[in-house]
Tab-separated table of C-alpha atoms in Angstrom:
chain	number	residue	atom	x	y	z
A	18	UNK	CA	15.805	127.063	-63.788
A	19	UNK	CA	13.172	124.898	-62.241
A	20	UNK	CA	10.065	123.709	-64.593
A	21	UNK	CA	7.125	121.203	-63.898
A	22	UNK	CA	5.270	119.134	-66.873
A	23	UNK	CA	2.284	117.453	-66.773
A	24	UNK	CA	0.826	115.408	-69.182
A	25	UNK	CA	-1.420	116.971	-71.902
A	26	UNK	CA	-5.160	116.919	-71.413
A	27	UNK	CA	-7.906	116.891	-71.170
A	28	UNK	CA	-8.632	113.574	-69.635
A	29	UNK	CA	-12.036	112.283	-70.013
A	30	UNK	CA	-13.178	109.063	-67.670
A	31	UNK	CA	-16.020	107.137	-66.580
A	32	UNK	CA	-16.681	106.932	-62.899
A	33	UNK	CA	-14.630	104.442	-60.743
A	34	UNK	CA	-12.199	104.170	-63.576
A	35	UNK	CA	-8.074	104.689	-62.857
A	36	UNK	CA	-6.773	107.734	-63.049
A	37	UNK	CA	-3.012	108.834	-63.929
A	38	UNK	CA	-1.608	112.257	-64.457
A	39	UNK	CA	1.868	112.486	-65.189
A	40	UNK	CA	3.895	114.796	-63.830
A	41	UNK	CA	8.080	115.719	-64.514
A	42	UNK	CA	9.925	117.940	-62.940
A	43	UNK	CA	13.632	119.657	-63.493
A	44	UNK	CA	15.139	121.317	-60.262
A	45	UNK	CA	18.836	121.863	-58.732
A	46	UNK	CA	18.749	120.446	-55.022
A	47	UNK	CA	16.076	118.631	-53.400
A	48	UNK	CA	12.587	120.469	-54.014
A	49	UNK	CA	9.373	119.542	-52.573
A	50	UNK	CA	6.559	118.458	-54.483
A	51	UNK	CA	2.699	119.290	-54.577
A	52	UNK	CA	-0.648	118.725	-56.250
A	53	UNK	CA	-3.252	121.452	-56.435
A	54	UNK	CA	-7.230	121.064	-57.410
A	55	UNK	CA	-8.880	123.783	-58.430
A	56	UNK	CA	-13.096	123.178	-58.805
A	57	UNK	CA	-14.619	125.107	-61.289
A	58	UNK	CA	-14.942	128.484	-60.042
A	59	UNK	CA	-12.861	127.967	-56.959
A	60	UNK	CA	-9.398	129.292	-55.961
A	61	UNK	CA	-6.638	126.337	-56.150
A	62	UNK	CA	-6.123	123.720	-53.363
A	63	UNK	CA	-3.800	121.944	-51.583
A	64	UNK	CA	-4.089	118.152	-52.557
A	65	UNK	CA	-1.225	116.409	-51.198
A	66	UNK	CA	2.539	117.117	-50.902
A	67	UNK	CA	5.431	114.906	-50.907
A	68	UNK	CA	8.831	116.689	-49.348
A	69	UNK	CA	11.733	114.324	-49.619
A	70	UNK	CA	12.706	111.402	-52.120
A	71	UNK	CA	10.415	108.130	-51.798
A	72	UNK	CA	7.463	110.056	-49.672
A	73	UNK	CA	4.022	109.744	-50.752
A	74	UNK	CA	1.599	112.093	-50.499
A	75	UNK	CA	-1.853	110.961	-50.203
A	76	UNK	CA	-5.590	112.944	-49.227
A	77	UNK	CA	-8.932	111.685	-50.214
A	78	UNK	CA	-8.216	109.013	-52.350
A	79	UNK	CA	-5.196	110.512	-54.547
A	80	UNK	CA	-1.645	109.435	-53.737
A	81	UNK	CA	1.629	110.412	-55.011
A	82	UNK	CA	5.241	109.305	-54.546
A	83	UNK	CA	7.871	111.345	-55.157
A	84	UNK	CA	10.801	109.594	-57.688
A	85	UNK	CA	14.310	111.276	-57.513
A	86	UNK	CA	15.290	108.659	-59.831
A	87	UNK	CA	13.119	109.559	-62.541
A	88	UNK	CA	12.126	112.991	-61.474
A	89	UNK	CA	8.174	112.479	-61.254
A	90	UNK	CA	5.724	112.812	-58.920
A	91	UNK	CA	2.633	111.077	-60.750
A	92	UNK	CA	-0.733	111.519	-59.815
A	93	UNK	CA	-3.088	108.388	-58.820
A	94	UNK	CA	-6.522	107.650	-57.999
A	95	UNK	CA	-7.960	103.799	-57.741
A	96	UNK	CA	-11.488	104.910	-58.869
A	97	UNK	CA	-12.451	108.481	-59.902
A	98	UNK	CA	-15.875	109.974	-59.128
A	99	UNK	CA	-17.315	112.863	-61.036
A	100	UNK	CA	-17.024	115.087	-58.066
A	101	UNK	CA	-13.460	114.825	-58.709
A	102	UNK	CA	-13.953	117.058	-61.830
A	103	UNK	CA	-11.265	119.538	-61.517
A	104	UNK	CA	-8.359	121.225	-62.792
A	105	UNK	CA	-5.267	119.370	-61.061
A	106	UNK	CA	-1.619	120.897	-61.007
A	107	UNK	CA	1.744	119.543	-60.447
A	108	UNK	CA	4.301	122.534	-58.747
A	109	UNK	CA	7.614	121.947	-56.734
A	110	UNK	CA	8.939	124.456	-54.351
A	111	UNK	CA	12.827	124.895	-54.305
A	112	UNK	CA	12.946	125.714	-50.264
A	113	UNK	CA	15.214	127.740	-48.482
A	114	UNK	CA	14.314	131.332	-49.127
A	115	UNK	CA	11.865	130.335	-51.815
A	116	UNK	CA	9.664	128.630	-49.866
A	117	UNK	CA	6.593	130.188	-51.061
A	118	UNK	CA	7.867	130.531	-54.211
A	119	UNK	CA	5.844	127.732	-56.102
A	120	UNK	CA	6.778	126.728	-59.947
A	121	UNK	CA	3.684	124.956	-61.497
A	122	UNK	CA	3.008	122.548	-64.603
A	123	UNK	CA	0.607	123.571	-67.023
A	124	UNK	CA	-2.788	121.762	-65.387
A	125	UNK	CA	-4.859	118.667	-66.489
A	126	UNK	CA	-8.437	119.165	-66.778
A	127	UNK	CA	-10.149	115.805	-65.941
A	128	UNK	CA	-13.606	115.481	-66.707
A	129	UNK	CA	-15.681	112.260	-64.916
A	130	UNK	CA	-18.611	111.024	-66.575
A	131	UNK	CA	-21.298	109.238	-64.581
B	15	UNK	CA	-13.336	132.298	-41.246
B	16	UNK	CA	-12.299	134.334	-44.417
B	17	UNK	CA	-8.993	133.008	-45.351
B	18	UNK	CA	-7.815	134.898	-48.134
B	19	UNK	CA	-10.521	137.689	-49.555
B	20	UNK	CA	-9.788	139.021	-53.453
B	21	UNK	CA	-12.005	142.041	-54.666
B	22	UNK	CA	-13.099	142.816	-57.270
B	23	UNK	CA	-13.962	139.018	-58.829
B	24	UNK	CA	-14.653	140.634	-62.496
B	25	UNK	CA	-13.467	143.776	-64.044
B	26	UNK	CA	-13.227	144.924	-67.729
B	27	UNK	CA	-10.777	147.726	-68.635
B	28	UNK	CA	-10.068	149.262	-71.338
B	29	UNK	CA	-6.200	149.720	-72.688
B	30	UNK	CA	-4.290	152.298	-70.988
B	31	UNK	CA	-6.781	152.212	-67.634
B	32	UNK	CA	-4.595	151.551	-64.057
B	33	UNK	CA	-6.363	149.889	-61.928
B	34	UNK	CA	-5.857	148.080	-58.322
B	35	UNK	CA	-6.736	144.575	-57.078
B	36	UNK	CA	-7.365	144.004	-53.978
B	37	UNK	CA	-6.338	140.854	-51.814
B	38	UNK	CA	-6.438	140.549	-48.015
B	39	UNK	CA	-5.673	137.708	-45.488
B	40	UNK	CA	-7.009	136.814	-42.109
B	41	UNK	CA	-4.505	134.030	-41.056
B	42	UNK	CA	-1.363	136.224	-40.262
B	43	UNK	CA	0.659	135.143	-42.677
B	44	UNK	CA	3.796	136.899	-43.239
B	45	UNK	CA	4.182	135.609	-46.834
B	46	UNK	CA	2.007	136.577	-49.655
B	47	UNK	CA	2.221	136.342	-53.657
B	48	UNK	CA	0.345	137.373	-56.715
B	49	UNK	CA	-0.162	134.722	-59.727
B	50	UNK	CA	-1.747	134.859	-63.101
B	51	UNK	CA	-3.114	132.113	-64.614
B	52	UNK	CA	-3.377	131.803	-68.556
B	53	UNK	CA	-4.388	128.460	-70.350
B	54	UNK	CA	-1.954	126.487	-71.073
B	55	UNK	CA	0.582	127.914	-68.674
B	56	UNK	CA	-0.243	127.231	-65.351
B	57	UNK	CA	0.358	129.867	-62.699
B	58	UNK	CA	2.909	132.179	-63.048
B	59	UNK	CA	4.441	134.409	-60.156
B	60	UNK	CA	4.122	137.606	-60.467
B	61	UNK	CA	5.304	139.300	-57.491
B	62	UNK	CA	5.527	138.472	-53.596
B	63	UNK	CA	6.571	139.290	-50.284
B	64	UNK	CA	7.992	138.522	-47.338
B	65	UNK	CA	6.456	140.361	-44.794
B	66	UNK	CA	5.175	144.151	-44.356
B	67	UNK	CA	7.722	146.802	-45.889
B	68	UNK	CA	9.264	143.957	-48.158
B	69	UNK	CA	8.111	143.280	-52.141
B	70	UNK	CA	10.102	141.435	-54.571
B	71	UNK	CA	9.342	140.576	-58.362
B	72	UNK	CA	8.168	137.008	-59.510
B	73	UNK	CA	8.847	135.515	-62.871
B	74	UNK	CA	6.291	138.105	-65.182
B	75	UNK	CA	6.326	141.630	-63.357
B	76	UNK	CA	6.420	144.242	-65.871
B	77	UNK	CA	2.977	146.301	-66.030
B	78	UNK	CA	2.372	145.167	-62.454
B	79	UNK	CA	3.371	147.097	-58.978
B	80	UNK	CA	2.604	146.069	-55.047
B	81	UNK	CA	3.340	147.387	-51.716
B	82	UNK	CA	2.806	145.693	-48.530
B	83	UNK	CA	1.958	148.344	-45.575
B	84	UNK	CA	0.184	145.845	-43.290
B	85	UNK	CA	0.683	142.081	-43.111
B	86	UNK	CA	-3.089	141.526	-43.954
B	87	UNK	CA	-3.351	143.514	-47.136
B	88	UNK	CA	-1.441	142.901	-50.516
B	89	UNK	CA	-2.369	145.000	-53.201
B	90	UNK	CA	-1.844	144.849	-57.007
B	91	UNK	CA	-1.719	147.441	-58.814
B	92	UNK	CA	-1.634	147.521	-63.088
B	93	UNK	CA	-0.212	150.435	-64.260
B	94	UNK	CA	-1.731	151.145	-67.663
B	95	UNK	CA	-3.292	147.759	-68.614
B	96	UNK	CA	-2.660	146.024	-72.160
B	97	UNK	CA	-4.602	143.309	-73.944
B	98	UNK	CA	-2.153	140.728	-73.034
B	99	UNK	CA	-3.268	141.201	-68.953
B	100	UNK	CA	-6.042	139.803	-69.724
B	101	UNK	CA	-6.159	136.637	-67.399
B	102	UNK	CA	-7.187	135.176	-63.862
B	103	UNK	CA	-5.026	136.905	-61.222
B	104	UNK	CA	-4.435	134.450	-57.993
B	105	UNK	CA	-3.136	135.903	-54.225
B	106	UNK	CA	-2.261	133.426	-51.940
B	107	UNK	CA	-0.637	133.510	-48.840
B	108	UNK	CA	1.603	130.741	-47.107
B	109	UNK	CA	1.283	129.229	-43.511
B	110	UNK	CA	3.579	127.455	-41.929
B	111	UNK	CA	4.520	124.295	-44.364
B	112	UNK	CA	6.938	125.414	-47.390
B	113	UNK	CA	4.775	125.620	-50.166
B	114	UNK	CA	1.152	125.214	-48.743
B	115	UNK	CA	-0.306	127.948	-50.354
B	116	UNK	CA	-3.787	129.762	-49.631
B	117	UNK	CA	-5.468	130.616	-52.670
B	118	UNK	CA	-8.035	133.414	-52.931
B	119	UNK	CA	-11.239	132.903	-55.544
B	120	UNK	CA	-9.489	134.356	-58.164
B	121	UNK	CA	-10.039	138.140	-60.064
B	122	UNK	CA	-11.130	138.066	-63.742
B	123	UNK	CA	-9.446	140.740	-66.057
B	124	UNK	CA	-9.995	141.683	-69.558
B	125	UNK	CA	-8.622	144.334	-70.848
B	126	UNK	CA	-10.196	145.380	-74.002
């Protein structure tokens, strides 16, 4: 079946530092690929979505390119800012009739210090 | 501009009590799901549908049950709740791009 990892938090940086979250994914076919933020309290989010090998996603500073080769779809932001505090998760959708059907990774917290 | 509404936001049960959720969307969409999140595990799928008239079970649906009579309204329903319910139930519904979901605020169970 499909599965998503994501790296292992939490993840603890100072403001305007890089910021990496790894993300793996196993599917059969040719899934698309998301990132969802979820603010304390606060439903999850859309981020940004990649749907095809070599796209990259990017919204409000985050980018991510989607890697058939390796099967990732790593998160990246150039310099974090502590209202970026969140819970982020990785999730691919298989398509076709499962299109809503979303398979997630376990979440990062990331927690930005001033 | 209400998106997608959850009631109630906090409820403690005690084992063996049924109780419903309550999720409702103003944005037409045909496709709706229910998710639980537990540390650790990320959201899991519990069950969905396809439009009104149509349910079909996610990846963890025992204990859980949902009908669909209007497109706007997807309720959840937990039959005789157990300690290991105890979580953060999701409903989202999805527009028109495969796998943009919209999330509700979230309903937090413990079930004592």
């Amino acid at each position: 079946g499909n599965s998503v990892t994501q790296m292992e938090g939490p993840v603890t940086l100072s403001e305007e530092a890089f910021l990496t979250i790894n993300c793996t994914y196993t599917a059969t076919g040719y899934p698309s690929l998301f990132w969802y933020v979820q603010y304390p309290g606060e439903g999850l989010q859309l981020l940004l979505k990649a749907t095809k090998a070599d796209d990259k996603g990017s919204n409000k500073g985050f980018e991510a390119t989607y890697r058939k080769e390796t099967t990732s779809f790593h998160l990246e932001k150039g310099s974090v800012q502590v209202s970026d505090s969140a819970v982020y998760f990785c999730a691919l959708s298989a398509g076709g009739t499962s299109y809503g059907k979303l398979t997630f990774g376990q979440g990062t917290i990331l927690t930005v210090h001033p | 501009n209400a998106g997608v509404t959850q009631t109630p936001k906090f409820q403690v049960l005690k084992t063996g009590q049924s109780m419903t959720l309550q999720c409702a969307q103003d944005m037409n969409h045909e496709y709706m799901s229910w998710y639980r999140q537990d540390p650790g595990m990320g959201l899991r799928l519990i069950h969905y549908s396809v439009g009104a008239g149509i349910t079909d079970q996610g990846e963890v649906p025992n204990g859980y049950n949902v009908s669909r009579s209007t497109t706007e309204d997807f309720p959840l329903r937990l039959l005789s709740a157990a300690p290991s319910q105890t979580s953060v139930y999701f409903c989202a519904s999805v527009g028109q791009v495969a796998g943009e979901l919209f999330f509700g605020e979230g309903s937090r169970l413990t079930v004592l």
